[in-house]
Amino acid sequence: STESFEAHVSRAESRGQFQVRIFSCDQQDLLDQIQTGRRVDHLSLDTVRVGMIEVIKLSGRVSVESIGRIQNVLRTDPGEHRLVLLDVRELITIPTNCLGLLITLFKEQMENGLIFNFLVKPGSRVEDEIEASKILTLTTIHDAYDMAVAHLLQASID
């Protein structure tokens, strides 16, 4: 859960003075990356079809190793229009190098008929990473499901 916390208690002296640090999942992820010195692939990818729209739900952490899995799911046959909503509300992070690979992948698939956008958790690290990237030149991000779906449907009409 993105709302879970982990507490570390260190006791100073014998008088019962405590110091408590509480980490959010994002903070714990950053701490793990610093301690291990690398980003580990923990991507969970689920696909659900809702009418004309295919919802791809990503959770965990995207790494260079997981881009191939995303590419397999996004592959579109030439000439076929495909509406895809990428639900990244439960994603922990998208590194900059992965965003660059995703941009290349999206451009290639858009030529084949892919129409997509992102559903993000407002105020999240993933939202900041996407906004700082060049992906917004290709599509939009939304924090409400109904707005994301409406945008996809409108884009398919245009």
mmCIF file with all atom_site columns, C-alpha atoms in Angstrom:
data_model
loop_
_atom_site.group_PDB
_atom_site.id
_atom_site.type_symbol
_atom_site.label_atom_id
_atom_site.label_alt_id
_atom_site.label_comp_id
_atom_site.label_asym_id
_atom_site.label_entity_id
_atom_site.label_seq_id
_atom_site.pdbx_PDB_ins_code
_atom_site.Cartn_x
_atom_site.Cartn_y
_atom_site.Cartn_z
_atom_site.occupancy
_atom_site.B_iso_or_equiv
_atom_site.pdbx_formal_charge
_atom_site.auth_seq_id
_atom_site.auth_comp_id
_atom_site.auth_asym_id
_atom_site.auth_atom_id
_atom_site.pdbx_PDB_model_num
ATOM 1   C CA . SER A 1 1   ? 0.000   0.000  0.000   1.00 0.00 ? 1   SER A CA 1
ATOM 2   C CA . THR A 1 2   ? 1.236   3.492  -0.763  1.00 0.00 ? 2   THR A CA 1
ATOM 3   C CA . GLU A 1 3   ? -0.128  4.613  2.607   1.00 0.00 ? 3   GLU A CA 1
ATOM 4   C CA . SER A 1 4   ? 1.965   2.203  4.688   1.00 0.00 ? 4   SER A CA 1
ATOM 5   C CA . PHE A 1 5   ? 4.812   3.393  6.873   1.00 0.00 ? 5   PHE A CA 1
ATOM 6   C CA . GLU A 1 6   ? 7.726   1.749  8.596   1.00 0.00 ? 6   GLU A CA 1
ATOM 7   C CA . ALA A 1 7   ? 8.963   3.027  11.959  1.00 0.00 ? 7   ALA A CA 1
ATOM 8   C CA . HIS A 1 8   ? 12.504  2.767  13.283  1.00 0.00 ? 8   HIS A CA 1
ATOM 9   C CA . VAL A 1 9   ? 13.001  3.349  16.995  1.00 0.00 ? 9   VAL A CA 1
ATOM 10  C CA . SER A 1 10  ? 16.393  4.044  18.520  1.00 0.00 ? 10  SER A CA 1
ATOM 11  C CA . ARG A 1 11  ? 16.673  4.410  22.262  1.00 0.00 ? 11  ARG A CA 1
ATOM 12  C CA . ALA A 1 12  ? 18.992  7.007  23.790  1.00 0.00 ? 12  ALA A CA 1
ATOM 13  C CA . GLU A 1 13  ? 20.157  6.408  27.363  1.00 0.00 ? 13  GLU A CA 1
ATOM 14  C CA . SER A 1 14  ? 18.129  4.422  29.822  1.00 0.00 ? 14  SER A CA 1
ATOM 15  C CA . ARG A 1 15  ? 15.641  7.132  30.675  1.00 0.00 ? 15  ARG A CA 1
ATOM 16  C CA . GLY A 1 16  ? 13.210  6.226  27.941  1.00 0.00 ? 16  GLY A CA 1
ATOM 17  C CA . GLN A 1 17  ? 13.965  8.974  25.430  1.00 0.00 ? 17  GLN A CA 1
ATOM 18  C CA . PHE A 1 18  ? 13.098  7.745  21.949  1.00 0.00 ? 18  PHE A CA 1
ATOM 19  C CA . GLN A 1 19  ? 13.704  8.974  18.463  1.00 0.00 ? 19  GLN A CA 1
ATOM 20  C CA . VAL A 1 20  ? 11.237  7.746  15.825  1.00 0.00 ? 20  VAL A CA 1
ATOM 21  C CA . ARG A 1 21  ? 11.672  8.016  12.050  1.00 0.00 ? 21  ARG A CA 1
ATOM 22  C CA . ILE A 1 22  ? 8.705   7.150  9.872   1.00 0.00 ? 22  ILE A CA 1
ATOM 23  C CA . PHE A 1 23  ? 9.308   6.467  6.179   1.00 0.00 ? 23  PHE A CA 1
ATOM 24  C CA . SER A 1 24  ? 6.744   6.595  3.425   1.00 0.00 ? 24  SER A CA 1
ATOM 25  C CA . CYS A 1 25  ? 7.016   3.979  0.669   1.00 0.00 ? 25  CYS A CA 1
ATOM 26  C CA . ASP A 1 26  ? 8.739   6.517  -1.605  1.00 0.00 ? 26  ASP A CA 1
ATOM 27  C CA . GLN A 1 27  ? 11.256  7.387  1.088   1.00 0.00 ? 27  GLN A CA 1
ATOM 28  C CA . GLN A 1 28  ? 11.910  3.718  1.827   1.00 0.00 ? 28  GLN A CA 1
ATOM 29  C CA . ASP A 1 29  ? 12.428  3.071  -1.879  1.00 0.00 ? 29  ASP A CA 1
ATOM 30  C CA . LEU A 1 30  ? 14.971  5.897  -2.105  1.00 0.00 ? 30  LEU A CA 1
ATOM 31  C CA . LEU A 1 31  ? 16.744  4.587  0.992   1.00 0.00 ? 31  LEU A CA 1
ATOM 32  C CA . ASP A 1 32  ? 16.881  1.067  -0.504  1.00 0.00 ? 32  ASP A CA 1
ATOM 33  C CA . GLN A 1 33  ? 18.347  2.469  -3.721  1.00 0.00 ? 33  GLN A CA 1
ATOM 34  C CA . ILE A 1 34  ? 21.018  4.364  -1.799  1.00 0.00 ? 34  ILE A CA 1
ATOM 35  C CA . GLN A 1 35  ? 21.900  1.340  0.331   1.00 0.00 ? 35  GLN A CA 1
ATOM 36  C CA . THR A 1 36  ? 22.054  -1.145 -2.556  1.00 0.00 ? 36  THR A CA 1
ATOM 37  C CA . GLY A 1 37  ? 23.395  1.304  -5.138  1.00 0.00 ? 37  GLY A CA 1
ATOM 38  C CA . ARG A 1 38  ? 21.018  0.131  -7.850  1.00 0.00 ? 38  ARG A CA 1
ATOM 39  C CA . ARG A 1 39  ? 17.396  0.064  -8.924  1.00 0.00 ? 39  ARG A CA 1
ATOM 40  C CA . VAL A 1 40  ? 15.806  -3.350 -8.804  1.00 0.00 ? 40  VAL A CA 1
ATOM 41  C CA . ASP A 1 41  ? 13.007  -4.333 -11.191 1.00 0.00 ? 41  ASP A CA 1
ATOM 42  C CA . HIS A 1 42  ? 9.803   -4.773 -9.207  1.00 0.00 ? 42  HIS A CA 1
ATOM 43  C CA . LEU A 1 43  ? 7.243   -3.998 -11.898 1.00 0.00 ? 43  LEU A CA 1
ATOM 44  C CA . SER A 1 44  ? 3.784   -5.479 -11.762 1.00 0.00 ? 44  SER A CA 1
ATOM 45  C CA . LEU A 1 45  ? 1.836   -5.088 -15.002 1.00 0.00 ? 45  LEU A CA 1
ATOM 46  C CA . ASP A 1 46  ? -1.898  -5.863 -15.341 1.00 0.00 ? 46  ASP A CA 1
ATOM 47  C CA . THR A 1 47  ? -4.081  -5.309 -18.406 1.00 0.00 ? 47  THR A CA 1
ATOM 48  C CA . VAL A 1 48  ? -7.864  -4.878 -18.381 1.00 0.00 ? 48  VAL A CA 1
ATOM 49  C CA . ARG A 1 49  ? -10.133 -4.062 -21.321 1.00 0.00 ? 49  ARG A CA 1
ATOM 50  C CA . VAL A 1 50  ? -12.944 -1.599 -20.562 1.00 0.00 ? 50  VAL A CA 1
ATOM 51  C CA . GLY A 1 51  ? -15.037 -1.120 -23.680 1.00 0.00 ? 51  GLY A CA 1
ATOM 52  C CA . MET A 1 52  ? -12.857 0.501  -26.344 1.00 0.00 ? 52  MET A CA 1
ATOM 53  C CA . ILE A 1 53  ? -10.092 1.356  -23.886 1.00 0.00 ? 53  ILE A CA 1
ATOM 54  C CA . GLU A 1 54  ? -7.342  -0.912 -22.684 1.00 0.00 ? 54  GLU A CA 1
ATOM 55  C CA . VAL A 1 55  ? -6.183  -0.036 -19.161 1.00 0.00 ? 55  VAL A CA 1
ATOM 56  C CA . ILE A 1 56  ? -2.602  -1.003 -18.371 1.00 0.00 ? 56  ILE A CA 1
ATOM 57  C CA . LYS A 1 57  ? -2.000  -0.784 -14.640 1.00 0.00 ? 57  LYS A CA 1
ATOM 58  C CA . LEU A 1 58  ? 1.646   -0.439 -13.627 1.00 0.00 ? 58  LEU A CA 1
ATOM 59  C CA . SER A 1 59  ? 2.713   -0.786 -10.014 1.00 0.00 ? 59  SER A CA 1
ATOM 60  C CA . GLY A 1 60  ? 6.035   -1.119 -8.278  1.00 0.00 ? 60  GLY A CA 1
ATOM 61  C CA . ARG A 1 61  ? 9.141   0.282  -9.942  1.00 0.00 ? 61  ARG A CA 1
ATOM 62  C CA . VAL A 1 62  ? 10.047  0.602  -13.624 1.00 0.00 ? 62  VAL A CA 1
ATOM 63  C CA . SER A 1 63  ? 13.615  -0.219 -14.587 1.00 0.00 ? 63  SER A CA 1
ATOM 64  C CA . VAL A 1 64  ? 15.443  -0.656 -17.885 1.00 0.00 ? 64  VAL A CA 1
ATOM 65  C CA . GLU A 1 65  ? 14.838  -4.420 -17.615 1.00 0.00 ? 65  GLU A CA 1
ATOM 66  C CA . SER A 1 66  ? 11.063  -3.944 -17.457 1.00 0.00 ? 66  SER A CA 1
ATOM 67  C CA . ILE A 1 67  ? 10.808  -1.700 -20.543 1.00 0.00 ? 67  ILE A CA 1
ATOM 68  C CA . GLY A 1 68  ? 10.715  -4.830 -22.736 1.00 0.00 ? 68  GLY A CA 1
ATOM 69  C CA . ARG A 1 69  ? 7.639   -6.078 -20.865 1.00 0.00 ? 69  ARG A CA 1
ATOM 70  C CA . ILE A 1 70  ? 5.918   -2.729 -21.361 1.00 0.00 ? 70  ILE A CA 1
ATOM 71  C CA . GLN A 1 71  ? 6.894   -2.764 -25.047 1.00 0.00 ? 71  GLN A CA 1
ATOM 72  C CA . ASN A 1 72  ? 5.286   -6.194 -25.535 1.00 0.00 ? 72  ASN A CA 1
ATOM 73  C CA . VAL A 1 73  ? 2.012   -4.961 -24.034 1.00 0.00 ? 73  VAL A CA 1
ATOM 74  C CA . LEU A 1 74  ? 1.991   -1.698 -26.015 1.00 0.00 ? 74  LEU A CA 1
ATOM 75  C CA . ARG A 1 75  ? 2.822   -3.253 -29.386 1.00 0.00 ? 75  ARG A CA 1
ATOM 76  C CA . THR A 1 76  ? 0.175   -2.163 -31.908 1.00 0.00 ? 76  THR A CA 1
ATOM 77  C CA . ASP A 1 77  ? -0.436  -3.567 -35.383 1.00 0.00 ? 77  ASP A CA 1
ATOM 78  C CA . PRO A 1 78  ? 0.008   -0.929 -38.127 1.00 0.00 ? 78  PRO A CA 1
ATOM 79  C CA . GLY A 1 79  ? -3.211  0.800  -39.158 1.00 0.00 ? 79  GLY A CA 1
ATOM 80  C CA . GLU A 1 80  ? -5.143  -0.286 -36.056 1.00 0.00 ? 80  GLU A CA 1
ATOM 81  C CA . HIS A 1 81  ? -6.337  2.426  -33.676 1.00 0.00 ? 81  HIS A CA 1
ATOM 82  C CA . ARG A 1 82  ? -5.764  1.413  -30.080 1.00 0.00 ? 82  ARG A CA 1
ATOM 83  C CA . LEU A 1 83  ? -6.786  3.429  -27.013 1.00 0.00 ? 83  LEU A CA 1
ATOM 84  C CA . VAL A 1 84  ? -4.573  2.816  -23.980 1.00 0.00 ? 84  VAL A CA 1
ATOM 85  C CA . LEU A 1 85  ? -4.803  4.328  -20.509 1.00 0.00 ? 85  LEU A CA 1
ATOM 86  C CA . LEU A 1 86  ? -1.594  3.848  -18.531 1.00 0.00 ? 86  LEU A CA 1
ATOM 87  C CA . ASP A 1 87  ? -2.596  3.779  -14.857 1.00 0.00 ? 87  ASP A CA 1
ATOM 88  C CA . VAL A 1 88  ? 0.593   4.644  -12.950 1.00 0.00 ? 88  VAL A CA 1
ATOM 89  C CA . ARG A 1 89  ? -1.049  5.646  -9.650  1.00 0.00 ? 89  ARG A CA 1
ATOM 90  C CA . GLU A 1 90  ? 0.642   2.763  -7.805  1.00 0.00 ? 90  GLU A CA 1
ATOM 91  C CA . LEU A 1 91  ? 4.008   3.146  -9.496  1.00 0.00 ? 91  LEU A CA 1
ATOM 92  C CA . ILE A 1 92  ? 6.873   4.130  -7.183  1.00 0.00 ? 92  ILE A CA 1
ATOM 93  C CA . THR A 1 93  ? 9.234   5.662  -9.735  1.00 0.00 ? 93  THR A CA 1
ATOM 94  C CA . ILE A 1 94  ? 10.158  5.974  -13.415 1.00 0.00 ? 94  ILE A CA 1
ATOM 95  C CA . PRO A 1 95  ? 13.870  6.751  -13.821 1.00 0.00 ? 95  PRO A CA 1
ATOM 96  C CA . THR A 1 96  ? 14.923  9.326  -16.412 1.00 0.00 ? 96  THR A CA 1
ATOM 97  C CA . ASN A 1 97  ? 16.663  6.757  -18.622 1.00 0.00 ? 97  ASN A CA 1
ATOM 98  C CA . CYS A 1 98  ? 13.462  4.668  -18.675 1.00 0.00 ? 98  CYS A CA 1
ATOM 99  C CA . LEU A 1 99  ? 11.401  7.722  -19.613 1.00 0.00 ? 99  LEU A CA 1
ATOM 100 C CA . GLY A 1 100 ? 13.693  8.271  -22.593 1.00 0.00 ? 100 GLY A CA 1
ATOM 101 C CA . LEU A 1 101 ? 13.165  4.677  -23.740 1.00 0.00 ? 101 LEU A CA 1
ATOM 102 C CA . LEU A 1 102 ? 9.405   5.014  -23.221 1.00 0.00 ? 102 LEU A CA 1
ATOM 103 C CA . ILE A 1 103 ? 9.299   8.172  -25.350 1.00 0.00 ? 103 ILE A CA 1
ATOM 104 C CA . THR A 1 104 ? 10.977  6.322  -28.216 1.00 0.00 ? 104 THR A CA 1
ATOM 105 C CA . LEU A 1 105 ? 8.610   3.371  -27.751 1.00 0.00 ? 105 LEU A CA 1
ATOM 106 C CA . PHE A 1 106 ? 5.511   5.610  -27.651 1.00 0.00 ? 106 PHE A CA 1
ATOM 107 C CA . LYS A 1 107 ? 6.549   7.529  -30.791 1.00 0.00 ? 107 LYS A CA 1
ATOM 108 C CA . GLU A 1 108 ? 7.043   4.264  -32.668 1.00 0.00 ? 108 GLU A CA 1
ATOM 109 C CA . GLN A 1 109 ? 3.699   2.843  -31.551 1.00 0.00 ? 109 GLN A CA 1
ATOM 110 C CA . MET A 1 110 ? 1.847   6.120  -32.213 1.00 0.00 ? 110 MET A CA 1
ATOM 111 C CA . GLU A 1 111 ? 2.832   5.775  -35.867 1.00 0.00 ? 111 GLU A CA 1
ATOM 112 C CA . ASN A 1 112 ? 1.041   2.406  -35.780 1.00 0.00 ? 112 ASN A CA 1
ATOM 113 C CA . GLY A 1 113 ? -2.149  3.914  -34.296 1.00 0.00 ? 113 GLY A CA 1
ATOM 114 C CA . LEU A 1 114 ? -1.579  3.994  -30.524 1.00 0.00 ? 114 LEU A CA 1
ATOM 115 C CA . ILE A 1 115 ? -3.475  6.710  -28.654 1.00 0.00 ? 115 ILE A CA 1
ATOM 116 C CA . PHE A 1 116 ? -2.583  6.863  -24.962 1.00 0.00 ? 116 PHE A CA 1
ATOM 117 C CA . ASN A 1 117 ? -2.442  8.973  -21.837 1.00 0.00 ? 117 ASN A CA 1
ATOM 118 C CA . PHE A 1 118 ? -1.473  8.637  -18.184 1.00 0.00 ? 118 PHE A CA 1
ATOM 119 C CA . LEU A 1 119 ? -3.537  8.385  -15.023 1.00 0.00 ? 119 LEU A CA 1
ATOM 120 C CA . VAL A 1 120 ? -1.367  9.568  -12.110 1.00 0.00 ? 120 VAL A CA 1
ATOM 121 C CA . LYS A 1 121 ? -1.675  10.042 -8.368  1.00 0.00 ? 121 LYS A CA 1
ATOM 122 C CA . PRO A 1 122 ? -1.704  13.805 -7.704  1.00 0.00 ? 122 PRO A CA 1
ATOM 123 C CA . GLY A 1 123 ? 1.399   15.101 -5.953  1.00 0.00 ? 123 GLY A CA 1
ATOM 124 C CA . SER A 1 124 ? 3.331   11.857 -6.435  1.00 0.00 ? 124 SER A CA 1
ATOM 125 C CA . ARG A 1 125 ? 6.963   11.454 -7.427  1.00 0.00 ? 125 ARG A CA 1
ATOM 126 C CA . VAL A 1 126 ? 5.865   9.715  -10.646 1.00 0.00 ? 126 VAL A CA 1
ATOM 127 C CA . GLU A 1 127 ? 3.739   12.715 -11.608 1.00 0.00 ? 127 GLU A CA 1
ATOM 128 C CA . ASP A 1 128 ? 6.754   15.005 -11.095 1.00 0.00 ? 128 ASP A CA 1
ATOM 129 C CA . GLU A 1 129 ? 8.993   12.692 -13.150 1.00 0.00 ? 129 GLU A CA 1
ATOM 130 C CA . ILE A 1 130 ? 6.515   12.568 -16.028 1.00 0.00 ? 130 ILE A CA 1
ATOM 131 C CA . GLU A 1 131 ? 5.950   16.346 -15.968 1.00 0.00 ? 131 GLU A CA 1
ATOM 132 C CA . ALA A 1 132 ? 9.716   16.926 -16.096 1.00 0.00 ? 132 ALA A CA 1
ATOM 133 C CA . SER A 1 133 ? 10.103  14.657 -19.141 1.00 0.00 ? 133 SER A CA 1
ATOM 134 C CA . LYS A 1 134 ? 9.328   15.177 -22.822 1.00 0.00 ? 134 LYS A CA 1
ATOM 135 C CA . ILE A 1 135 ? 6.443   12.682 -22.741 1.00 0.00 ? 135 ILE A CA 1
ATOM 136 C CA . LEU A 1 136 ? 4.021   15.567 -22.362 1.00 0.00 ? 136 LEU A CA 1
ATOM 137 C CA . THR A 1 137 ? 4.826   16.543 -25.952 1.00 0.00 ? 137 THR A CA 1
ATOM 138 C CA . LEU A 1 138 ? 3.165   13.258 -26.973 1.00 0.00 ? 138 LEU A CA 1
ATOM 139 C CA . THR A 1 139 ? 0.222   13.002 -24.594 1.00 0.00 ? 139 THR A CA 1
ATOM 140 C CA . THR A 1 140 ? -1.365  14.326 -21.419 1.00 0.00 ? 140 THR A CA 1
ATOM 141 C CA . ILE A 1 141 ? -1.563  13.231 -17.811 1.00 0.00 ? 141 ILE A CA 1
ATOM 142 C CA . HIS A 1 142 ? -4.695  13.182 -15.682 1.00 0.00 ? 142 HIS A CA 1
ATOM 143 C CA . ASP A 1 143 ? -5.412  12.576 -12.020 1.00 0.00 ? 143 ASP A CA 1
ATOM 144 C CA . ALA A 1 144 ? -9.071  11.642 -12.508 1.00 0.00 ? 144 ALA A CA 1
ATOM 145 C CA . TYR A 1 145 ? -10.133 8.430  -14.261 1.00 0.00 ? 145 TYR A CA 1
ATOM 146 C CA . ASP A 1 146 ? -13.163 9.961  -15.994 1.00 0.00 ? 146 ASP A CA 1
ATOM 147 C CA . MET A 1 147 ? -11.106 12.832 -17.430 1.00 0.00 ? 147 MET A CA 1
ATOM 148 C CA . ALA A 1 148 ? -8.442  10.422 -18.724 1.00 0.00 ? 148 ALA A CA 1
ATOM 149 C CA . VAL A 1 149 ? -11.081 8.274  -20.437 1.00 0.00 ? 149 VAL A CA 1
ATOM 150 C CA . ALA A 1 150 ? -12.857 11.318 -21.894 1.00 0.00 ? 150 ALA A CA 1
ATOM 151 C CA . HIS A 1 151 ? -9.569  12.601 -23.310 1.00 0.00 ? 151 HIS A CA 1
ATOM 152 C CA . LEU A 1 152 ? -8.834  9.234  -24.942 1.00 0.00 ? 152 LEU A CA 1
ATOM 153 C CA . LEU A 1 153 ? -12.286 9.060  -26.509 1.00 0.00 ? 153 LEU A CA 1
ATOM 154 C CA . GLN A 1 154 ? -11.998 12.647 -27.754 1.00 0.00 ? 154 GLN A CA 1
ATOM 155 C CA . ALA A 1 155 ? -8.563  11.917 -29.236 1.00 0.00 ? 155 ALA A CA 1
ATOM 156 C CA . SER A 1 156 ? -9.966  8.900  -31.088 1.00 0.00 ? 156 SER A CA 1
ATOM 157 C CA . ILE A 1 157 ? -12.666 11.064 -32.678 1.00 0.00 ? 157 ILE A CA 1
ATOM 158 C CA . ASP A 1 158 ? -10.162 13.714 -33.767 1.00 0.00 ? 158 ASP A CA 1
#
